Coordinates of C-alpha atoms and ligand atoms in Angstrom, one line a residue:
M1 CA -95.4 13.8 -150.4
T2 CA -96.2 14.2 -146.8
N3 CA -94.3 12.1 -144.3
L4 CA -94.4 11.1 -140.8
Y5 CA -90.8 12.0 -140.0
N6 CA -91.5 15.7 -140.2
K7 CA -93.7 15.3 -137.2
H8 CA -90.9 13.5 -135.4
A9 CA -88.4 16.2 -136.4
V10 CA -90.6 19.1 -135.2
L11 CA -91.4 17.3 -132.0
A12 CA -87.8 16.7 -131.4
S13 CA -86.8 20.2 -132.2
E14 CA -89.2 21.7 -129.7
G15 CA -88.4 19.3 -126.9
W16 CA -90.6 18.4 -124.0
S17 CA -90.5 20.0 -120.6
W18 CA -89.5 17.7 -117.8
G19 CA -89.2 20.4 -115.1
C20 CA -90.9 20.1 -111.8
H21 CA -92.3 23.4 -110.6
A22 CA -92.1 22.6 -106.9
P23 CA -88.4 22.4 -106.0
E24 CA -88.8 20.4 -102.8
F25 CA -90.2 17.5 -104.8
A26 CA -87.5 17.5 -107.4
P27 CA -85.2 14.9 -105.8
L28 CA -88.2 12.6 -105.1
M29 CA -89.4 12.9 -108.7
A30 CA -85.9 12.3 -110.1
G31 CA -85.5 9.2 -107.9
A32 CA -88.9 7.9 -109.0
L33 CA -88.0 8.5 -112.6
V34 CA -84.7 6.6 -112.3
I35 CA -86.4 3.6 -110.7
F36 CA -89.1 3.7 -113.4
C37 CA -86.5 3.8 -116.2
C38 CA -84.5 0.9 -114.7
A39 CA -87.6 -1.2 -114.3
W40 CA -88.6 -0.4 -117.9
W41 CA -85.3 -1.4 -119.3
W42 CA -85.1 -4.5 -117.2
W43 CA -88.6 -5.5 -118.4
D44 CA -87.7 -4.6 -122.0
L45 CA -84.5 -6.8 -121.9
K46 CA -86.1 -9.7 -120.1
F47 CA -89.3 -10.0 -122.0
T48 CA -88.6 -8.7 -125.4
K49 CA -85.6 -11.0 -126.3
I50 CA -85.7 -11.5 -130.0
N51 CA -83.4 -13.7 -132.0
P52 CA -81.7 -12.4 -134.1
P53 CA -81.8 -9.2 -131.9
L54 CA -83.2 -5.9 -132.9
P55 CA -80.6 -3.5 -134.4
P56 CA -78.5 -1.5 -131.9
G57 CA -79.4 2.1 -131.1
P58 CA -79.2 4.8 -128.5
L59 CA -81.0 4.2 -125.2
G60 CA -84.3 6.1 -124.9
L61 CA -86.7 6.9 -122.1
P62 CA -89.7 4.9 -121.2
I63 CA -92.8 5.6 -123.3
I64 CA -91.4 8.5 -125.3
G65 CA -88.2 6.7 -126.3
N66 CA -85.6 8.8 -128.1
L67 CA -87.9 11.7 -128.9
P68 CA -86.4 14.3 -126.6
F69 CA -82.9 13.7 -128.1
I70 CA -83.7 13.7 -131.8
K71 CA -82.2 16.6 -133.7
P72 CA -84.4 18.3 -136.3
E73 CA -82.1 17.8 -139.3
L74 CA -82.9 14.1 -139.3
H75 CA -80.8 13.2 -142.4
R76 CA -77.6 14.5 -140.7
Y77 CA -78.6 13.2 -137.3
F78 CA -79.2 9.7 -138.7
S79 CA -75.9 9.9 -140.5
D80 CA -74.1 10.8 -137.3
L81 CA -75.7 7.9 -135.4
S82 CA -74.8 5.4 -138.1
R83 CA -71.1 6.3 -137.4
I84 CA -71.7 5.0 -133.9
Y85 CA -74.2 2.2 -134.4
G86 CA -73.4 1.0 -137.9
P87 CA -75.4 0.7 -141.1
V88 CA -78.6 -0.3 -139.5
F89 CA -79.8 1.0 -136.1
K90 CA -83.0 1.6 -134.2
L91 CA -84.7 4.5 -132.4
R92 CA -88.0 4.7 -130.6
M93 CA -90.3 7.6 -131.3
G94 CA -93.2 7.2 -128.9
R95 CA -95.0 4.1 -130.1
V96 CA -93.1 4.1 -133.4
L97 CA -90.0 1.8 -133.7
A98 CA -87.9 3.4 -136.4
I99 CA -85.2 1.4 -138.2
V100 CA -82.7 3.4 -140.2
I101 CA -80.7 2.0 -143.1
N102 CA -77.5 3.7 -144.1
S103 CA -75.7 1.5 -146.5
P104 CA -76.2 0.6 -150.2
S105 CA -76.1 -3.1 -149.6
L106 CA -78.8 -2.9 -147.0
A107 CA -80.8 -0.5 -149.1
N108 CA -80.6 -3.1 -151.9
E109 CA -81.8 -5.7 -149.4
V110 CA -84.9 -3.6 -148.4
L111 CA -85.8 -2.1 -151.8
K112 CA -84.9 -4.9 -154.1
V113 CA -84.4 -8.3 -152.5
Q114 CA -87.2 -7.9 -149.9
D115 CA -89.1 -5.3 -151.9
A116 CA -92.5 -7.1 -151.5
I117 CA -92.2 -7.1 -147.7
F118 CA -91.2 -3.5 -147.4
A119 CA -93.8 -2.0 -149.8
N120 CA -96.2 -0.6 -147.2
R121 CA -96.3 2.9 -145.8
D122 CA -96.9 4.4 -142.3
V123 CA -99.9 6.5 -143.0
P124 CA -100.3 9.6 -140.9
V125 CA -103.7 10.0 -139.3
S126 CA -104.3 13.3 -141.2
S127 CA -103.7 11.6 -144.5
V128 CA -106.1 8.7 -143.9
V129 CA -109.0 11.2 -143.6
G130 CA -107.8 13.2 -146.5
T131 CA -107.5 10.4 -149.0
F132 CA -110.7 8.6 -148.4
G133 CA -108.9 6.0 -146.3
G134 CA -105.8 5.9 -148.4
L135 CA -107.2 5.6 -151.9
N136 CA -104.3 7.5 -153.5
I137 CA -101.0 5.9 -154.5
L138 CA -98.8 7.4 -151.9
W139 CA -100.6 5.9 -148.9
R140 CA -102.2 2.9 -150.4
P141 CA -101.0 -0.5 -148.9
N142 CA -99.2 -2.8 -151.2
G143 CA -101.6 -5.3 -153.0
P144 CA -103.2 -6.0 -156.3
R145 CA -105.2 -2.7 -156.4
F146 CA -102.1 -0.7 -155.6
N147 CA -100.2 -2.5 -158.4
Q148 CA -103.1 -1.7 -160.8
L149 CA -103.2 1.9 -159.9
R150 CA -99.4 2.4 -160.2
K151 CA -99.5 0.6 -163.5
L152 CA -102.3 2.9 -164.7
V153 CA -100.5 6.0 -163.7
I154 CA -97.1 4.9 -165.1
C155 CA -98.4 3.3 -168.4
E156 CA -101.2 5.8 -169.2
I157 CA -100.7 9.1 -167.4
M158 CA -96.9 9.2 -167.4
S159 CA -96.5 7.3 -170.8
K160 CA -94.3 8.9 -173.4
Q161 CA -97.3 9.5 -175.6
S162 CA -99.2 11.3 -172.8
L163 CA -96.2 13.4 -171.7
D164 CA -95.5 14.3 -175.4
A165 CA -99.1 15.4 -175.7
C166 CA -98.7 17.8 -172.8
Y167 CA -95.4 19.2 -174.0
V168 CA -97.0 22.3 -175.5
L169 CA -98.4 23.2 -172.0
R170 CA -94.9 22.8 -170.4
Q171 CA -93.3 24.8 -173.2
R172 CA -95.9 27.6 -172.9
E173 CA -95.4 28.0 -169.2
V174 CA -91.6 27.9 -169.4
R175 CA -91.8 30.6 -172.0
R176 CA -94.0 32.7 -169.8
M177 CA -91.4 32.3 -167.0
V178 CA -88.6 33.4 -169.3
K179 CA -90.7 36.4 -170.4
E180 CA -91.4 37.3 -166.7
I181 CA -87.7 37.1 -165.8
H182 CA -86.8 39.2 -168.8
G183 CA -89.0 41.9 -167.3
K184 CA -86.8 41.8 -164.2
V185 CA -83.4 41.9 -166.0
G186 CA -80.8 43.7 -163.9
S187 CA -82.7 43.3 -160.6
S188 CA -82.8 40.5 -158.0
V189 CA -85.0 37.4 -158.8
N190 CA -86.1 34.9 -156.2
I191 CA -85.4 31.7 -158.2
Y192 CA -87.6 29.4 -156.1
K193 CA -90.6 31.7 -156.3
Q194 CA -90.2 32.0 -160.0
L195 CA -89.8 28.3 -160.5
S196 CA -92.6 27.2 -158.2
A197 CA -95.1 29.5 -159.9
T198 CA -94.2 27.9 -163.2
A199 CA -94.3 24.4 -161.9
L200 CA -97.7 25.0 -160.4
R201 CA -99.1 26.4 -163.7
V202 CA -97.5 23.4 -165.5
M203 CA -99.1 20.9 -163.1
M204 CA -102.5 22.6 -163.1
S205 CA -102.6 22.8 -166.9
T206 CA -101.2 19.2 -167.3
L207 CA -103.7 17.8 -164.8
W208 CA -106.9 19.6 -166.1
G209 CA -106.0 21.8 -169.0
D210 CA -106.7 25.5 -169.1
D211 CA -109.5 26.3 -166.7
P212 CA -109.8 30.1 -166.4
S213 CA -111.9 29.7 -163.2
Q214 CA -108.9 28.4 -161.4
D215 CA -107.1 31.1 -159.4
L216 CA -103.3 30.3 -159.3
I217 CA -102.7 32.4 -156.2
E218 CA -105.6 30.8 -154.3
F219 CA -104.3 27.4 -155.3
R220 CA -100.8 28.2 -154.1
K221 CA -102.1 29.5 -150.8
R222 CA -104.2 26.3 -150.3
L223 CA -101.4 24.0 -151.2
D224 CA -99.0 25.8 -148.8
E225 CA -101.6 25.5 -146.0
I226 CA -102.1 21.8 -146.5
I227 CA -98.4 21.1 -146.7
V228 CA -98.0 23.0 -143.4
T229 CA -100.8 20.9 -141.8
F230 CA -99.1 17.7 -142.9
A231 CA -95.8 18.8 -141.6
V232 CA -96.9 19.7 -138.1
R233 CA -96.1 17.3 -135.4
N234 CA -99.1 15.0 -134.6
V235 CA -99.1 13.3 -131.3
S236 CA -101.7 10.9 -132.7
D237 CA -99.2 9.4 -135.0
L238 CA -96.7 8.8 -132.2
F239 CA -99.2 7.6 -129.7
P240 CA -102.2 6.1 -131.6
I241 CA -104.1 5.6 -128.3
L242 CA -104.6 9.4 -128.4
A243 CA -105.7 9.5 -132.0
P244 CA -109.5 9.5 -131.3
F245 CA -109.1 12.8 -129.4
D246 CA -107.4 14.6 -132.2
L247 CA -105.7 16.7 -129.5
Q248 CA -104.2 19.3 -131.8
G249 CA -107.1 19.4 -134.2
I250 CA -104.8 18.4 -137.1
E251 CA -107.2 15.7 -138.4
S252 CA -110.1 18.1 -138.6
K253 CA -108.0 20.8 -140.1
A254 CA -106.7 18.5 -142.8
K255 CA -110.3 17.3 -143.5
E256 CA -111.4 20.9 -143.9
Q257 CA -108.5 22.0 -146.1
L258 CA -108.7 18.9 -148.3
S259 CA -112.4 19.4 -148.8
W260 CA -111.6 22.6 -150.6
F261 CA -109.5 20.8 -153.2
Y262 CA -112.1 18.0 -153.6
G263 CA -114.8 20.7 -154.1
V264 CA -112.8 22.2 -156.9
F265 CA -112.1 18.7 -158.5
E266 CA -115.8 17.8 -158.2
S267 CA -117.0 20.9 -160.0
M268 CA -114.5 20.3 -162.8
I269 CA -115.5 16.6 -163.0
K270 CA -119.1 17.6 -163.2
N271 CA -118.3 19.9 -166.1
R272 CA -116.6 17.2 -168.0
R273 CA -119.5 14.9 -167.4
N274 CA -121.9 17.4 -168.8
I275 CA -119.7 17.9 -171.9
R276 CA -119.5 14.1 -172.3
D277 CA -123.2 13.7 -172.0
D278 CA -123.7 16.4 -174.7
G279 CA -121.6 14.2 -176.9
K280 CA -119.1 17.0 -177.5
E281 CA -116.2 15.3 -175.7
E282 CA -113.9 14.9 -178.6
E283 CA -114.1 18.4 -179.9
K284 CA -114.1 20.2 -176.6
I285 CA -111.6 18.4 -174.4
S286 CA -107.9 17.8 -174.8
K287 CA -106.5 14.6 -173.2
D288 CA -105.2 16.2 -170.0
F289 CA -104.6 13.9 -167.0
M290 CA -108.0 14.5 -165.5
Q291 CA -109.6 13.5 -168.8
Q292 CA -107.5 10.3 -168.9
L293 CA -108.4 9.5 -165.3
L294 CA -112.1 10.1 -166.0
E295 CA -112.0 7.9 -169.1
L296 CA -110.7 5.1 -166.9
H297 CA -113.5 5.8 -164.5
W298 CA -116.1 5.8 -167.3
R299 CA -114.6 2.7 -169.0
G300 CA -116.3 0.7 -166.3
D301 CA -114.4 -2.6 -166.7
E302 CA -113.8 -4.0 -163.3
K303 CA -110.1 -4.4 -163.6
N304 CA -109.0 -1.0 -164.9
S305 CA -111.8 1.3 -163.9
L306 CA -111.3 3.9 -161.2
S307 CA -113.8 5.1 -158.6
I308 CA -114.5 8.8 -158.5
N309 CA -112.9 9.0 -155.1
E310 CA -109.8 7.3 -156.5
V311 CA -109.8 9.9 -159.3
K312 CA -109.9 12.8 -156.8
A313 CA -107.3 11.2 -154.5
L314 CA -104.9 10.6 -157.5
L315 CA -105.3 14.2 -158.7
L316 CA -104.3 15.4 -155.3
D317 CA -101.3 13.1 -155.1
L318 CA -100.0 14.3 -158.4
M319 CA -100.6 17.9 -157.6
V320 CA -98.8 17.8 -154.2
A321 CA -96.0 15.5 -155.4
G322 CA -95.4 17.3 -158.6
T323 CA -95.5 21.0 -157.6
D324 CA -92.6 21.5 -155.1
T325 CA -90.2 18.7 -155.9
V326 CA -89.0 19.9 -159.3
P327 CA -88.5 23.6 -158.3
T328 CA -86.6 22.5 -155.2
A329 CA -84.2 20.4 -157.3
V330 CA -83.7 23.2 -159.9
E331 CA -83.0 25.8 -157.2
W332 CA -80.3 23.5 -155.8
A333 CA -78.8 23.1 -159.3
M334 CA -78.7 26.9 -159.9
T335 CA -77.1 27.3 -156.5
E336 CA -74.3 24.8 -157.3
L337 CA -73.8 26.3 -160.8
L338 CA -73.5 29.8 -159.3
R339 CA -70.9 28.5 -156.8
H340 CA -69.0 26.7 -159.6
R341 CA -68.7 29.1 -162.5
D342 CA -66.6 26.7 -164.6
K343 CA -69.4 24.2 -164.6
M344 CA -71.9 27.0 -165.5
T345 CA -69.6 28.0 -168.5
K346 CA -69.5 24.4 -169.6
L347 CA -73.2 24.1 -169.5
V348 CA -73.7 27.4 -171.4
K349 CA -71.3 26.1 -174.1
E350 CA -73.3 22.9 -174.5
L351 CA -76.6 24.8 -174.7
D352 CA -75.2 27.2 -177.3
M353 CA -73.9 24.2 -179.4
V354 CA -77.1 22.1 -179.2
V355 CA -79.8 24.8 -179.0
G356 CA -78.1 27.7 -180.7
N357 CA -78.7 31.3 -179.9
Q358 CA -81.6 31.7 -182.3
N359 CA -83.8 29.1 -180.6
T360 CA -85.2 28.4 -177.2
V361 CA -84.7 25.1 -175.3
E362 CA -87.2 22.4 -176.5
D363 CA -88.0 18.9 -175.4
S364 CA -86.4 17.6 -178.5
H365 CA -83.0 19.0 -177.5
I366 CA -83.0 17.2 -174.1
P367 CA -81.5 13.9 -175.3
Q368 CA -78.5 15.7 -176.7
L369 CA -77.9 17.9 -173.6
V370 CA -75.7 15.4 -171.8
Y371 CA -73.9 17.9 -169.6
L372 CA -77.3 19.4 -168.4
D373 CA -78.4 15.8 -167.5
A374 CA -75.1 15.3 -165.6
V375 CA -75.6 18.6 -163.7
I376 CA -79.1 17.6 -162.6
K377 CA -77.9 14.1 -161.5
E378 CA -75.0 15.5 -159.5
T379 CA -77.5 18.0 -157.9
L380 CA -79.8 15.2 -156.9
R381 CA -76.9 13.2 -155.6
L382 CA -75.8 15.9 -153.2
H383 CA -79.3 17.3 -152.5
P384 CA -81.9 14.6 -152.8
V385 CA -85.3 16.2 -152.5
A386 CA -86.5 13.3 -150.3
P387 CA -83.3 12.6 -148.2
L388 CA -84.9 9.6 -146.3
L389 CA -87.2 8.6 -149.2
I390 CA -90.7 8.2 -147.8
P391 CA -90.7 5.7 -144.9
H392 CA -91.4 2.1 -145.8
V393 CA -93.2 -0.4 -143.5
P394 CA -92.6 -4.2 -143.6
S395 CA -95.7 -6.3 -143.8
E396 CA -94.1 -9.1 -141.9
T397 CA -91.1 -9.5 -139.5
T398 CA -87.9 -10.1 -141.3
V399 CA -84.1 -10.0 -141.0
I400 CA -81.9 -7.2 -142.4
G401 CA -78.1 -7.1 -141.9
G402 CA -78.3 -9.9 -139.3
F403 CA -80.9 -8.0 -137.2
T404 CA -84.7 -8.5 -136.7
V405 CA -86.8 -5.9 -138.3
P406 CA -90.3 -6.3 -136.9
K407 CA -93.6 -6.1 -138.9
G408 CA -95.1 -2.6 -138.7
C409 CA -92.0 -0.7 -137.8
T410 CA -91.0 2.5 -139.8
V411 CA -88.0 2.1 -142.1
F412 CA -86.0 5.2 -143.1
I413 CA -83.5 4.8 -145.9
N414 CA -80.9 7.5 -145.7
V415 CA -80.3 8.1 -149.4
W416 CA -78.7 11.5 -148.5
A417 CA -75.9 9.8 -146.5
I418 CA -75.5 6.9 -149.0
Q419 CA -75.1 9.3 -152.0
R420 CA -72.3 11.1 -150.0
D421 CA -70.5 7.9 -149.0
P422 CA -66.7 8.2 -149.6
E423 CA -66.6 4.4 -150.2
L424 CA -68.8 4.9 -153.3
W425 CA -67.9 8.3 -154.6
D426 CA -64.5 10.0 -155.0
D427 CA -64.3 13.3 -153.2
P428 CA -68.0 12.9 -152.4
L429 CA -68.8 16.4 -151.2
R430 CA -67.4 18.0 -154.4
F431 CA -69.9 19.2 -157.1
Q432 CA -68.5 17.3 -160.1
P433 CA -71.2 16.6 -162.8
E434 CA -68.4 14.9 -164.9
R435 CA -68.7 11.8 -162.8
F436 CA -72.1 11.1 -164.5
L437 CA -70.5 11.5 -168.0
E438 CA -68.1 8.8 -167.3
A439 CA -70.6 6.2 -165.9
D440 CA -73.9 5.0 -167.2
I441 CA -76.1 5.8 -164.1
N442 CA -79.8 6.5 -164.5
Y443 CA -82.8 7.2 -162.2
R444 CA -84.3 3.7 -162.4
G445 CA -83.2 2.7 -159.0
N446 CA -80.9 -0.1 -160.0
N447 CA -77.8 1.5 -158.5
F448 CA -77.9 1.7 -154.7
G449 CA -75.2 4.4 -154.7
F450 CA -77.6 6.8 -156.5
F451 CA -81.4 6.5 -156.2
P452 CA -82.9 9.9 -155.6
F453 CA -86.4 8.7 -156.8
G454 CA -86.2 5.5 -154.7
S455 CA -86.3 2.0 -156.1
G456 CA -88.6 -0.9 -156.5
R457 CA -92.4 -1.0 -156.2
R458 CA -92.7 2.3 -154.2
M459 CA -90.4 4.2 -156.5
C460 CA -91.6 7.7 -157.6
V461 CA -94.2 7.4 -160.3
G462 CA -93.4 10.9 -161.7
V463 CA -89.8 10.3 -162.7
S464 CA -90.4 10.8 -166.4
L465 CA -92.3 14.0 -166.0
A466 CA -89.8 15.3 -163.4
E467 CA -86.8 14.5 -165.7
K468 CA -88.4 16.5 -168.5
M469 CA -89.4 19.4 -166.3
M470 CA -86.1 19.7 -164.6
A471 CA -84.2 19.8 -167.9
L472 CA -86.6 22.3 -169.5
L473 CA -86.6 24.6 -166.6
L474 CA -82.8 24.6 -165.8
G475 CA -81.9 24.5 -169.5
S476 CA -84.1 27.6 -170.2
L477 CA -82.8 29.6 -167.2
V478 CA -79.2 29.1 -168.2
H479 CA -79.7 29.4 -171.9
S480 CA -81.8 32.6 -171.8
F481 CA -79.9 34.5 -169.1
E482 CA -76.5 35.1 -167.7
W483 CA -76.8 35.0 -163.9
G484 CA -75.0 37.1 -161.4
L485 CA -75.0 37.6 -157.7
S486 CA -75.1 40.8 -155.5
E487 CA -71.6 41.9 -154.8
G488 CA -69.8 39.9 -152.2
T489 CA -72.4 37.2 -151.8
K490 CA -72.0 33.5 -152.4
P491 CA -75.1 31.2 -152.3
S492 CA -75.2 29.1 -149.2
L493 CA -75.5 25.3 -149.2
E494 CA -77.3 25.2 -145.9
D495 CA -80.4 22.9 -146.0
K496 CA -83.5 22.5 -143.9
F497 CA -85.1 19.1 -143.3
G498 CA -88.8 19.0 -143.9
I499 CA -91.3 17.5 -146.3
F500 CA -88.7 18.3 -149.0
L501 CA -85.0 19.1 -148.4
K502 CA -85.0 22.8 -149.2
K503 CA -82.5 25.5 -149.0
T504 CA -82.5 27.4 -145.7
E505 CA -82.2 30.7 -147.6
S506 CA -83.9 31.1 -151.0
L507 CA -81.5 31.7 -153.9
V508 CA -81.6 35.3 -155.2
A509 CA -79.7 36.1 -158.4
I510 CA -79.6 38.8 -161.0
P511 CA -80.3 37.9 -164.7
V512 CA -78.9 39.6 -167.8
A513 CA -80.5 38.7 -171.2
R514 CA -78.1 36.7 -173.4
L515 CA -80.1 35.9 -176.5
P516 CA -79.8 38.3 -179.4
N517 CA -83.5 38.7 -180.4
L518 CA -86.1 40.3 -178.3
E519 CA -88.8 38.0 -179.8
Q520 CA -87.1 35.1 -178.0
Y521 CA -88.3 36.6 -174.8
Q522 CA -91.9 37.2 -175.9
Ligands
HEM601 C1 -87.3 16.1 -158.6 C2 -88.5 15.5 -158.6 C3 -88.9 14.4 -157.8 C4 -88.2 13.6 -156.9 C5 -86.7 13.7 -156.5 C6 -89.1 12.6 -156.4 C7 -88.7 11.6 -155.4 C8 -89.6 10.7 -154.9 C9 -89.2 9.7 -153.9 C10 -87.8 9.6 -153.3 C11 -90.3 9.0 -153.6 C12 -90.4 7.9 -152.6 C13 -89.8 6.6 -153.1 C14 -89.8 5.6 -152.0 O1 -90.3 5.7 -150.9 O2 -89.1 4.5 -152.2 C15 -91.4 9.5 -154.5 C16 -92.7 9.0 -154.5 C17 -93.7 9.5 -155.2 N1 -93.6 10.5 -156.2 FE1 -92.0 11.6 -156.6 N2 -90.3 12.8 -156.9 C18 -90.3 13.8 -157.8 C19 -91.3 14.3 -158.6 C20 -92.5 13.7 -158.7 C21 -93.6 14.2 -159.7 C22 -93.4 15.2 -160.7 C23 -94.7 13.4 -159.4 C24 -96.0 13.4 -160.1 C25 -96.5 14.3 -160.8 C26 -94.3 12.5 -158.3 C27 -95.2 11.6 -157.7 C28 -94.9 10.7 -156.7 C29 -95.8 9.7 -156.1 C30 -97.3 9.6 -156.5 C31 -95.1 9.0 -155.2 C32 -95.6 7.9 -154.3 C33 -95.3 6.5 -154.9 C34 -95.7 5.3 -154.0 O3 -95.8 5.5 -152.8 O4 -95.9 4.2 -154.5 N3 -93.0 12.7 -157.9 N4 -90.9 10.5 -155.2

């Protein structure tokens, strides 16, 4: 899930140079700047009177707005500003007018009451080229085709039947992870690296089955490259007038990097087509996600069929969105459990009772693992993977919280701040999974105190898969091993704002086998 705000954050963190290199001109330049600013503000106030007014916000500079003052940890920075300006405020980031929402009632207003208005996205220039003009779900504008696509993914690809059919693949890869960790017993394990290799294998085999020609290391490298490209500041997004020049070459880089993925997808699709034309489809191919998407393409009825470019754009969507989100969440959960040994002990007890020490964690155990579920929810409350969701864009001018929110602005919803609000949560900074045992709170986005997957028509389409993956991975790590830390260390909670809210320092822990039979690790 790439998002524009990373570019803003990086731009802000690097700052822009305003220095004049000839000192004798400095007072003159400063004077001219002050006059220019005053004229700009006067013009802005006189000619842009809107009723009701725009939300309050810090003053910015002409043209570049608040960009030089924005701090890189956007979720914290926005949370600090909301203490000054209230639950809805505005900032200018170059051409972009950003509106930030910091309260559950206003999040409800944006994502539920006025959901249809706020269901567009602000598409970065690099993503337009990479998705055939926004043919994927993430960047597609709201409308009938978008609704159809979401429905197809949720009802066909992410259906219970389809996820159950792929369970063997998830189970196989999680077992492989347990075996690998068993080989490192007694030494330090980088938890994120271990989890992300497993999540990538799961996503690859779930999307297109076992294809021995696919090199995992090459895929990881290419994915990391494209994620870095999407995260780099792009002046074209902040000043669209500069977009045709692609000053930083980001657009061409994205094009080139994405064409590698599309080349891989095309050759796999060609293979499937040959097999289908041979009439051997049924015997040779399992119903992985690619096969399901291709069948929708071949089905050919106007309403439900997918174009081949849509198939490729969707594969990329699921690949990028599904690979790093789950490991990020599970690494946070392990960090919290290693900081709160009593909670770890409670979870181990539950796993021993439900799974037993002669078995390994299976999908069928998950509904009974209520404490595991509470641990994951509490982790996502304190460390939501997408702390500002993915920015929404209103398709028409509207009013939120008594202020005008203009058509086309970029709306950030600070779920990170809302999920830590002391008015909603007792002792909000404390890791306390028990709070989810006492209340019936789910991921469906109907509680605006807890919505780590968003809510409404742009809500995450991968919730069901993510839920299963997080439980299987975390359950297996804790059930199969006892985890320790190097002497005198305590895992840090410091986070780093980016495409996903990751830990600043990866978690490193030392496993000890805890299951009685060696076969359970094979
Ligand atoms: C812990 C795991 C995950 C979390 C916390 C998460 C969270 C989110 C959030 C917050 C959004 C944006 C919602 C909004 O803007 O209102 C989103 C969108 C999306 N997610 Fe996830 N996600 C996760 C895993 C996945 C997985 C496994 C997939 C698919 C394989 C996926 C696919 C998507 C897609 C395609 C969108 C774009 C939806 C749209 O724009 O309509 N996500 N996710």
